[in-house]
Amino acid sequence: MRGWMYILECSDGSYYTGYTADLESRLKKHQSGVAAKYTRSRLPVEMVQAWPFEDLTTALRIEWAIKQLTRPKKDRLLSLNLTSQEVVVKLLDNN
């Protein structure tokens, strides 16, 4: 099953990082306030980046790695407009 790792920007400017098998459905849930407690109180949210991966396990691992980054490093990662494979390499290279 294909997996997605995504980053949303919330109305307060913060990022929310998640993973899913159905990106469109998950975004709709976030936007309607039923997906996550964090985004529920920070509506509206906007998708700033989404990367497809071969499976959910890989998407989860990438999500965890991105959650460990500082805000400036997340901003830098997003500014690079990388492919999924480039994201993996970038994270393995320690940013």
XYZ file of C-alpha atoms in Angstrom:
95
model
C 0.000 0.000 0.000
C 1.327 3.405 -0.962
C 1.999 5.877 1.826
C 2.197 9.653 1.967
C 4.131 11.910 4.328
C 2.787 15.436 4.422
C 3.320 18.801 6.075
C 0.489 21.223 6.769
C 0.825 24.841 7.751
C -1.697 25.834 10.392
C -3.395 29.212 10.781
C -0.948 30.137 13.562
C 2.031 29.481 11.254
C 3.035 26.214 12.910
C 3.619 22.998 10.977
C 1.828 19.700 11.409
C 3.557 16.618 10.021
C 1.663 13.420 9.328
C 1.430 10.297 7.209
C -1.469 8.531 5.541
C -2.500 6.073 2.855
C -5.166 8.436 1.461
C -3.831 11.969 1.177
C -6.972 13.612 -0.204
C -9.237 12.120 2.452
C -6.828 12.969 5.257
C -6.544 16.598 4.150
C -10.334 16.912 4.069
C -10.491 15.518 7.608
C -7.890 18.011 8.798
C -9.739 20.876 7.135
C -13.028 19.846 8.731
C -11.453 19.574 12.189
C -11.793 15.828 12.748
C -8.317 14.505 11.913
C -6.028 15.607 14.749
C -6.398 17.511 17.992
C -3.432 19.708 17.080
C -4.886 20.950 13.788
C -8.463 21.149 15.096
C -7.624 24.250 17.095
C -5.482 25.786 14.343
C -7.838 25.895 11.372
C -7.639 26.538 8.540
C -4.709 24.381 7.489
C -2.918 24.365 4.158
C -0.915 21.555 2.572
C 2.603 22.853 2.008
C 4.256 19.607 0.895
C 3.437 15.948 0.380
C 5.753 13.145 -0.666
C 4.662 9.691 -1.876
C 6.454 6.593 -0.611
C 6.182 2.923 -1.500
C 4.515 2.013 1.784
C 3.155 3.411 5.036
C 6.131 2.200 7.055
C 8.521 4.330 5.022
C 6.170 7.328 5.225
C 6.001 6.888 9.026
C 9.800 6.763 9.307
C 10.180 9.920 7.256
C 7.461 11.627 9.302
C 9.327 10.800 12.516
C 12.633 12.070 11.102
C 11.062 15.353 9.987
C 9.378 15.820 13.367
C 12.865 15.727 14.928
C 14.004 18.711 12.846
C 14.028 22.246 14.183
C 11.722 24.769 12.541
C 14.572 26.387 10.555
C 15.609 22.961 9.229
C 12.007 22.175 8.253
C 11.805 25.523 6.462
C 15.039 24.722 4.627
C 13.810 21.261 3.652
C 10.579 22.709 2.288
C 12.426 25.415 0.350
C 14.458 22.808 -1.538
C 11.395 21.325 -3.308
C 12.832 17.815 -3.172
C 11.479 14.529 -4.518
C 10.668 11.716 -2.076
C 13.982 10.013 -2.713
C 15.884 13.272 -2.275
C 14.125 13.826 1.067
C 15.330 10.422 2.287
C 18.889 11.163 1.191
C 18.793 14.632 2.760
C 17.567 13.250 6.088
C 20.172 10.472 6.041
C 22.881 13.037 5.329
C 21.863 14.822 8.539
C 20.302 17.803 6.694
